[in-house]
Tab-separated table of C-alpha atoms in Angstrom:
chain	number	residue	atom	x	y	z
F	189	GLU	CA	-27.094	-16.516	-2.060
F	190	TRP	CA	-29.588	-14.449	-4.033
F	191	SER	CA	-33.116	-15.704	-4.192
F	192	ALA	CA	-34.825	-16.446	-7.515
F	193	GLN	CA	-36.938	-13.320	-6.960
F	194	TYR	CA	-33.886	-11.117	-6.497
F	195	ARG	CA	-32.147	-12.575	-9.554
F	196	ALA	CA	-35.272	-11.706	-11.541
F	197	LEU	CA	-35.042	-8.132	-10.225
F	198	LEU	CA	-31.423	-7.960	-11.352
F	199	ARG	CA	-32.485	-9.013	-14.830
F	200	ASP	CA	-35.104	-6.261	-14.755
F	201	LEU	CA	-32.399	-3.761	-13.775
F	202	ALA	CA	-30.089	-4.862	-16.592
F	203	ALA	CA	-32.955	-4.616	-19.066
F	204	ALA	CA	-33.885	-1.127	-17.832
F	205	ILE	CA	-30.297	0.098	-18.199
F	206	GLU	CA	-30.079	-1.404	-21.694
F	207	ARG	CA	-33.312	0.303	-22.791
F	208	SER	CA	-32.401	3.740	-21.513
F	209	ALA	CA	-29.705	5.643	-19.636
F	210	ASP	CA	-32.378	7.729	-17.908
F	211	PRO	CA	-31.765	7.434	-14.140
F	212	GLN	CA	-35.473	7.970	-13.526
F	213	MET	CA	-35.964	4.352	-14.590
F	214	LEU	CA	-33.764	3.337	-11.672
F	215	VAL	CA	-35.712	5.655	-9.386
F	216	ALA	CA	-38.935	3.963	-10.482
F	217	LEU	CA	-37.393	0.560	-9.780
F	218	VAL	CA	-36.339	1.425	-6.218
F	219	GLU	CA	-39.740	2.994	-5.553
F	220	HIS	CA	-41.179	-0.446	-6.293
F	221	GLU	CA	-38.300	-2.355	-4.623
F	222	PRO	CA	-36.796	-0.044	-1.934
F	223	CYS	CA	-34.115	-2.571	-0.933
F	224	HIS	CA	-32.728	-3.284	-4.406
F	225	VAL	CA	-29.099	-2.660	-3.410
F	226	VAL	CA	-27.606	-2.851	-6.908
F	227	ALA	CA	-30.028	-0.180	-8.160
F	228	LEU	CA	-29.370	1.934	-5.068
F	229	LEU	CA	-25.619	1.773	-5.696
F	230	GLN	CA	-26.170	2.720	-9.331
F	231	LEU	CA	-28.188	5.747	-8.224
F	232	HIS	CA	-25.491	6.612	-5.668
F	233	ALA	CA	-22.943	6.676	-8.512
F	234	VAL	CA	-25.209	8.797	-10.735
F	235	ALA	CA	-25.959	11.305	-7.968
F	236	THR	CA	-22.235	11.534	-7.149
F	237	ALA	CA	-21.419	12.215	-10.809
F	238	TYR	CA	-23.974	15.046	-10.846
F	239	GLY	CA	-22.512	16.525	-7.666
F	240	GLN	CA	-25.669	15.761	-5.663
F	241	LEU	CA	-23.763	14.552	-2.612
F	242	ASP	CA	-26.677	14.655	-0.144
F	243	THR	CA	-28.774	12.537	-2.495
F	244	ALA	CA	-25.852	10.170	-3.059
F	245	ALA	CA	-25.430	9.765	0.718
F	246	ASP	CA	-29.142	8.964	1.063
F	247	TYR	CA	-28.988	6.197	-1.558
F	248	LEU	CA	-25.873	4.773	0.075
F	249	ALA	CA	-27.526	4.781	3.517
F	250	ARG	CA	-30.502	2.902	2.088
F	251	ALA	CA	-28.219	0.294	0.505
F	252	LEU	CA	-26.393	-0.195	3.806
F	253	TYR	CA	-29.698	-0.515	5.657
F	254	ALA	CA	-30.882	-3.167	3.204
F	255	HIS	CA	-27.760	-5.204	3.927
F	256	GLU	CA	-28.183	-4.771	7.674
F	257	CYS	CA	-31.659	-6.264	7.370
F	258	ALA	CA	-30.088	-9.331	5.746
F	259	PHE	CA	-27.411	-9.945	8.411
F	260	HIS	CA	-27.369	-13.357	10.044
F	261	PRO	CA	-27.847	-13.010	13.831
F	262	SER	CA	-24.284	-14.212	14.520
F	263	PHE	CA	-22.613	-12.184	11.750
F	264	VAL	CA	-22.176	-8.859	13.584
F	265	LYS	CA	-20.620	-10.434	16.698
F	266	ALA	CA	-18.200	-12.460	14.588
F	267	TRP	CA	-17.410	-9.385	12.485
F	268	LEU	CA	-16.597	-7.226	15.500
F	269	ARG	CA	-14.332	-9.991	16.839
F	270	GLY	CA	-12.531	-10.083	13.506
F	271	ASP	CA	-13.662	-13.652	12.817
F	272	ALA	CA	-16.150	-13.000	9.984
F	273	ARG	CA	-15.096	-13.749	6.421
F	274	LEU	CA	-16.919	-12.866	3.224
F	275	ALA	CA	-15.968	-14.235	-0.179
F	276	HIS	CA	-15.895	-11.471	-2.780
F	277	ALA	CA	-16.012	-14.161	-5.473
F	278	GLU	CA	-19.646	-14.779	-4.468
F	279	PRO	CA	-21.733	-12.292	-6.524
F	280	ALA	CA	-24.208	-11.777	-3.678
F	281	ASN	CA	-21.416	-10.385	-1.467
F	282	ARG	CA	-19.957	-7.841	-3.889
F	283	PRO	CA	-22.515	-5.058	-3.323
F	284	PHE	CA	-21.765	-5.180	0.408
F	285	TYR	CA	-18.058	-4.556	-0.234
F	286	ALA	CA	-19.019	-1.654	-2.514
F	287	CYS	CA	-21.294	-0.195	0.172
F	288	LEU	CA	-18.591	-0.350	2.822
F	289	HIS	CA	-15.992	1.174	0.509
F	290	HIS	CA	-18.204	4.097	-0.475
F	291	HIS	CA	-19.224	4.534	3.174
F	292	PHE	CA	-15.703	4.958	4.554
F	293	VAL	CA	-14.750	7.194	1.613
F	294	SER	CA	-17.787	9.378	2.320
F	295	LEU	CA	-16.953	9.545	6.032
F	296	SER	CA	-13.376	10.534	5.238
F	297	ARG	CA	-14.433	13.308	2.888
F	298	ARG	CA	-16.797	14.666	5.553
F	299	GLY	CA	-13.897	14.903	8.010
F	300	CYS	CA	-14.924	11.923	10.174
F	301	ALA	CA	-11.423	10.447	10.195
F	302	ARG	CA	-11.751	7.968	13.054
F	303	ALA	CA	-15.149	6.716	11.899
F	304	ALA	CA	-13.799	6.250	8.366
F	305	LEU	CA	-10.830	4.309	9.707
F	306	GLY	CA	-13.114	2.081	11.791
F	307	VAL	CA	-15.331	1.205	8.820
F	308	ALA	CA	-12.278	0.613	6.618
F	309	MET	CA	-10.796	-1.784	9.185
F	310	LEU	CA	-14.097	-3.676	9.397
F	311	CYS	CA	-14.175	-3.917	5.600
F	312	ALA	CA	-10.562	-5.109	5.436
F	313	SER	CA	-11.152	-7.751	8.120
F	314	LEU	CA	-13.597	-9.615	5.879
F	315	ASP	CA	-10.743	-10.634	3.553
F	316	SER	CA	-7.529	-8.777	4.365
F	317	ARG	CA	-5.222	-10.889	2.211
F	318	ALA	CA	-7.169	-10.508	-1.043
F	319	ASP	CA	-8.434	-6.999	-0.143
F	320	PRO	CA	-11.143	-6.956	-2.839
F	321	ALA	CA	-12.293	-3.432	-1.899
F	322	ARG	CA	-8.699	-2.114	-2.069
F	323	VAL	CA	-8.899	-0.879	1.530
F	324	PHE	CA	-5.107	-0.887	1.843
F	325	LEU	CA	-4.898	1.802	-0.830
F	326	TRP	CA	-6.806	4.065	1.582
F	327	LEU	CA	-5.605	2.795	4.948
F	328	PRO	CA	-2.311	4.742	5.168
F	329	THR	CA	-4.061	8.078	4.690
F	330	LEU	CA	-6.989	7.154	6.941
F	331	ALA	CA	-4.728	5.989	9.785
F	332	LEU	CA	-2.455	9.041	9.650
F	333	ASP	CA	-5.405	11.419	9.338
F	334	ALA	CA	-7.045	9.794	12.373
F	335	GLY	CA	-3.882	10.129	14.447
F	336	ARG	CA	-3.360	6.346	14.484
F	337	ALA	CA	0.195	6.076	13.165
F	338	ASP	CA	0.659	3.235	15.658
F	339	LEU	CA	-2.006	1.193	13.867
F	340	LEU	CA	-0.179	1.566	10.554
F	341	THR	CA	3.068	0.368	12.134
F	342	GLU	CA	1.252	-2.557	13.766
F	343	ILE	CA	-0.330	-3.652	10.479
F	344	ASP	CA	2.999	-3.393	8.666
F	345	ALA	CA	4.658	-5.626	11.236
F	346	GLY	CA	1.874	-8.241	11.115
F	347	ASP	CA	0.658	-10.730	8.543
F	348	SER	CA	-2.792	-9.289	7.805
F	349	ILE	CA	-1.463	-7.310	4.844
F	350	SER	CA	-0.476	-9.157	1.701
F	351	PRO	CA	3.008	-8.774	0.148
F	352	ALA	CA	1.382	-7.189	-2.924
F	353	ALA	CA	-0.325	-4.499	-0.832
F	354	ARG	CA	2.869	-3.845	1.121
F	355	ALA	CA	4.805	-3.382	-2.142
F	356	ARG	CA	2.483	-0.717	-3.557
F	357	PRO	CA	3.854	2.829	-3.849
F	358	GLY	CA	2.951	4.868	-0.816
F	359	TRP	CA	2.706	2.099	1.777
F	360	GLY	CA	6.383	2.199	2.767
F	361	LEU	CA	6.383	5.997	2.615
F	362	SER	CA	3.401	6.155	4.977
F	363	VAL	CA	5.006	3.670	7.353
F	364	ALA	CA	8.095	5.907	7.363
F	365	LEU	CA	5.919	8.910	8.235
F	366	ALA	CA	4.204	6.849	10.949
F	367	ALA	CA	7.625	6.076	12.466
F	368	ARG	CA	8.446	9.775	12.364
F	369	ARG	CA	5.179	10.552	14.167
F	370	ALA	CA	6.210	7.971	16.776
F	371	SER	CA	9.577	9.781	17.202
F	372	ASP	CA	11.520	6.761	15.922
F	373	ALA	CA	13.977	8.750	13.811
F	374	ALA	CA	16.226	5.844	12.815
F	375	ALA	CA	13.371	3.621	11.613
F	376	ALA	CA	11.717	6.569	9.857
F	377	ALA	CA	14.901	7.462	7.954
F	378	ALA	CA	15.537	3.855	6.917
F	379	ARG	CA	11.990	3.282	5.667
F	380	LEU	CA	11.949	6.639	3.882
F	381	ARG	CA	15.155	5.858	2.024
F	382	GLU	CA	13.949	2.402	1.030
F	383	ALA	CA	10.546	3.707	-0.102
F	384	LEU	CA	12.070	6.454	-2.258
F	385	LEU	CA	14.663	4.168	-3.868
F	386	THR	CA	12.072	1.468	-4.575
F	387	CYS	CA	9.647	3.923	-6.213
F	388	PRO	CA	11.605	7.005	-7.315
F	389	ALA	CA	8.522	8.674	-8.847
F	390	LEU	CA	7.117	9.226	-5.356
F	391	LEU	CA	9.476	12.149	-4.727
F	392	PRO	CA	8.823	14.538	-7.663
F	393	THR	CA	5.082	13.834	-7.559
F	394	GLY	CA	5.027	14.241	-3.785
F	395	LEU	CA	6.937	17.517	-3.728
F	396	ALA	CA	4.459	18.934	-6.227
F	397	ALA	CA	1.440	17.524	-4.364
F	398	VAL	CA	2.316	18.795	-0.883
F	399	SER	CA	3.026	22.263	-2.283
F	400	ALA	CA	-0.235	22.269	-4.290
F	401	GLY	CA	1.766	22.514	-7.516
F	402	ARG	CA	3.757	25.585	-6.360
F	403	MET	CA	7.125	24.081	-5.522
F	404	ALA	CA	9.813	26.272	-4.004
F	405	ASN	CA	12.932	26.713	-6.127
F	406	GLY	CA	14.871	24.344	-3.896
F	407	ASP	CA	12.272	21.573	-4.214
F	408	ALA	CA	12.020	21.997	-7.984
F	409	GLU	CA	15.795	21.786	-8.252
F	410	LEU	CA	15.834	18.678	-6.043
F	411	ALA	CA	13.197	16.999	-8.228
F	412	GLU	CA	15.280	17.703	-11.337
F	413	ARG	CA	18.479	16.384	-9.711
F	414	TRP	CA	16.563	13.303	-8.556
F	415	ARG	CA	15.350	12.537	-12.077
F	416	ALA	CA	18.761	13.230	-13.582
F	417	ALA	CA	20.560	11.014	-11.070
F	418	PHE	CA	18.320	8.036	-11.815
F	419	ALA	CA	18.495	8.705	-15.554
F	420	GLU	CA	22.284	8.608	-15.389
F	421	ALA	CA	22.676	5.661	-13.037
F	422	HIS	CA	19.639	3.553	-13.915
F	423	GLY	CA	18.454	4.581	-17.374
F	424	GLY	CA	15.495	6.774	-16.432
F	425	ALA	CA	14.165	4.427	-13.750
F	426	ALA	CA	12.647	7.375	-11.864
F	427	GLU	CA	9.888	7.640	-14.447
F	428	PRO	CA	7.172	4.948	-14.420
F	429	GLU	CA	5.456	3.917	-17.633
F	430	SER	CA	2.794	6.422	-18.612
F	431	GLY	CA	-0.644	4.941	-17.956
F	432	GLY	CA	0.851	1.939	-16.173
F	433	PRO	CA	-0.081	0.640	-12.722
F	434	GLU	CA	2.865	2.271	-10.935
F	435	ALA	CA	2.086	5.733	-12.320
F	436	HIS	CA	-1.576	5.224	-11.415
F	437	LEU	CA	-0.791	4.228	-7.827
F	438	VAL	CA	1.712	7.055	-7.309
F	439	ALA	CA	-0.882	9.597	-8.486
F	440	LEU	CA	-3.557	7.904	-6.375
F	441	TYR	CA	-1.434	7.963	-3.231
F	442	TRP	CA	-0.570	11.648	-3.410
F	443	GLU	CA	-4.109	12.587	-4.437
F	444	ARG	CA	-5.267	11.174	-1.106
F	445	ALA	CA	-2.231	11.662	1.142
F	446	ALA	CA	-1.029	15.184	0.337
F	447	GLY	CA	-3.212	16.640	3.084
F	448	VAL	CA	-1.663	14.536	5.862
F	449	TRP	CA	1.887	15.665	5.016
F	450	ALA	CA	2.484	18.823	7.042
F	451	PRO	CA	5.085	21.381	5.828
F	452	ALA	CA	7.586	19.984	8.341
F	453	ASP	CA	6.956	16.475	6.983
F	454	ALA	CA	7.525	17.738	3.432
F	455	ARG	CA	10.849	19.243	4.513
F	456	TRP	CA	11.796	15.914	6.094
F	457	LEU	CA	10.861	14.174	2.827
F	458	ALA	CA	13.155	16.495	0.863
F	459	ASP	CA	16.011	16.033	3.359
F	460	GLY	CA	15.569	12.269	3.169
F	461	ALA	CA	15.741	12.434	-0.616
F	462	GLU	CA	19.000	14.347	-0.416
F	463	ALA	CA	20.400	11.578	1.764
F	464	ALA	CA	19.026	8.881	-0.543
F	465	LEU	CA	20.805	10.398	-3.545
F	466	SER	CA	24.103	9.343	-2.001
F	467	ALA	CA	22.961	5.707	-2.120
F	468	LEU	CA	23.033	5.787	-5.916
F	469	SER	CA	26.817	5.967	-5.796
F	470	ALA	CA	27.317	3.864	-2.665
F	471	PRO	CA	27.147	0.143	-3.538
F	472	SER	CA	27.786	-0.764	0.097
F	473	ALA	CA	24.578	0.919	1.284
F	474	GLU	CA	21.865	-1.466	2.488
F	475	PRO	CA	19.526	-1.865	0.762
F	476	SER	CA	21.229	-0.610	-2.402
F	477	ALA	CA	19.365	1.280	-5.083
F	478	ASP	CA	19.890	-1.704	-7.393
F	479	ASP	CA	18.212	-4.043	-4.888
F	480	CYS	CA	15.274	-1.683	-4.451
F	481	LEU	CA	14.776	-1.226	-8.180
F	482	ARG	CA	14.931	-4.975	-8.786
F	483	ARG	CA	12.115	-5.446	-6.271
F	484	ARG	CA	10.170	-2.711	-7.998
F	485	ALA	CA	10.650	-4.358	-11.419
F	486	ALA	CA	9.269	-7.613	-10.016
F	487	VAL	CA	6.114	-5.813	-8.828
F	488	PHE	CA	5.711	-3.617	-11.917
F	489	PRO	CA	7.209	-5.453	-14.914
F	490	PRO	CA	7.568	-3.369	-18.102
F	491	GLY	CA	4.426	-3.424	-20.201
F	492	GLY	CA	2.295	-4.737	-17.331
F	493	ALA	CA	-1.464	-4.168	-17.541
F	494	ASN	CA	-2.981	-1.497	-15.296
F	495	GLU	CA	-5.493	-3.481	-13.262
F	496	TYR	CA	-6.453	-0.342	-11.325
F	497	ARG	CA	-7.658	1.721	-14.285
F	498	GLN	CA	-11.129	0.133	-14.410
F	499	CYS	CA	-11.360	-0.635	-10.680
F	500	GLU	CA	-14.143	1.340	-8.979
F	501	PHE	CA	-12.188	1.207	-5.700
F	502	ALA	CA	-8.987	2.705	-7.162
F	503	ALA	CA	-10.340	5.488	-9.363
F	504	LEU	CA	-8.396	8.719	-9.610
F	505	ARG	CA	-10.388	11.798	-8.706
F	506	SER	CA	-9.140	13.431	-11.911
F	507	GLN	CA	-10.750	10.607	-13.888
F	508	GLY	CA	-14.119	10.948	-12.165
F	509	LEU	CA	-17.053	12.281	-14.135
F	510	LEU	CA	-18.723	15.413	-12.818
F	511	VAL	CA	-21.540	16.539	-15.083
F	512	PRO	CA	-21.697	20.339	-15.550
F	513	ASP	CA	-24.830	22.074	-14.304
F	514	ASP	CA	-25.736	23.090	-17.859
F	515	ASP	CA	-25.938	19.422	-18.839
F	516	ALA	CA	-27.908	18.270	-15.808
F	517	PRO	CA	-31.228	16.563	-16.541
F	518	ALA	CA	-34.436	18.465	-15.956
F	519	ALA	CA	-35.480	15.924	-13.325
F	520	PRO	CA	-32.308	14.667	-11.585
F	521	PRO	CA	-32.458	11.423	-9.628
F	522	HIS	CA	-33.957	11.867	-6.194
F	523	ALA	CA	-34.686	9.662	-3.245
F	524	ALA	CA	-38.132	8.133	-3.254
F	525	ASP	CA	-40.494	9.391	-0.583
F	526	GLY	CA	-40.952	7.298	2.478
F	527	GLY	CA	-37.589	7.234	4.245
F	528	ALA	CA	-34.844	4.685	4.127
F	529	GLY	CA	-36.877	1.795	2.823
F	530	GLY	CA	-37.412	-0.971	5.344
F	531	ALA	CA	-37.128	-4.699	5.004
F	532	GLY	CA	-40.776	-5.008	4.068
F	533	GLY	CA	-40.333	-2.913	0.914
F	534	GLY	CA	-39.036	-5.741	-1.267
F	535	ALA	CA	-36.209	-8.200	-1.737
F	536	ALA	CA	-33.077	-7.142	0.118
F	537	GLY	CA	-29.606	-7.440	-1.299
F	538	GLY	CA	-29.243	-11.028	-0.296
F	539	GLY	CA	-27.761	-12.714	2.707
F	540	MET	CA	-24.028	-12.840	3.244
F	541	ALA	CA	-22.630	-15.984	1.687
C-alpha cells in the first residue's frame, strides 16, 4: 500500500498537472522526489510523444529502479518461479504493470526480441487470466520474433491464457503460423482456416500489411473475392464495425505482426484463404463458416463498446501523438542530474500489495 507521504505526493502531482500542462513542473517534482514513479511515467509518456526516445528510456529506467527498491525480499524468487501474484485492482500496483509493459515494448522496438519476450512473460505471470497489461496482445509477435514458436503453441494448449484472450483476432492466426514454423502442416492449415473464418477481416488487412500497402494484383483480387464471398453468403460479415473492438484489434495485430510474416508466410496465408473460401459453400466442413462466425458474434456483439480505444496498453501507433519539431517547447523535459535516483531520494512507488 502507499504511505500517507506518497499519497500526499500524488495529490501534489495532480495539482501540478491541473495548474499547468508544462512538463517542467513534473521535472521539478522528480528533482525533489527522484522515485516518484507516477511522475516518472508521465515524463516517459511526454518524452515519447516528443520523439525523445533516449530521454523516455531514462525516465522508464528510473521508474523501474524505484520499484526494484521497494521489492519484498521474497518477491523476486517467487516471481521467477511463477508463483508471485499482483492485484492490478490495487492502485499501488498499477504503475508497476505500466513500467513492465513499456519496458518490454521498448526492448522489442530496439530489436531485443528474447529479452522483450522474457519481460513480457514475467509481466503476464503476475495475473495471466486477467492480463491487466494486455500482454497477450503482444505475446504472439514477441514469441515469433524471438524464434519461440514452441512457446506460443505451449501457451495455447495450456490454461494460463483466458478464453477472451484466445478469442482475440490474431491469436489463432499466430498459433497457425507457429505450427507452420514447427513443420506441422496439418495443424497449421486447420488453425489458419479456423482463424480466417472466425475473423474474416484478418485476410484483407493482412495482405495489405505484409506487402506494405503494395499488394500484387493476385492478392488484391483475392481480397476482393474474399469480401464478396462473405457479403453474398453472410451479409458482409467480413467487415467489422468501424471503430469497434474487432476492427481495432485487427489493425493492432497487423501493425505489430506484419514484420514477422515472411514473404513465404504471406503466400501460405493467401493459399490458405483460397482453401477457406470453399468452406463457405461446404456445410459439411468442420468447423463451418457459420460456426466460426457465431463464435465471433459472441465475442464481438454488434454495437459493442471498444474497451481498447482508451487503453494505454492497446494503443494503435497511428493514434499516438508525435509532436512536430516546430511545436516542441523551448526547454523540453530532461532527466534531472544525478543519475537514476536511488532509494534515498524520496518516497518510492510503494511496495507490491
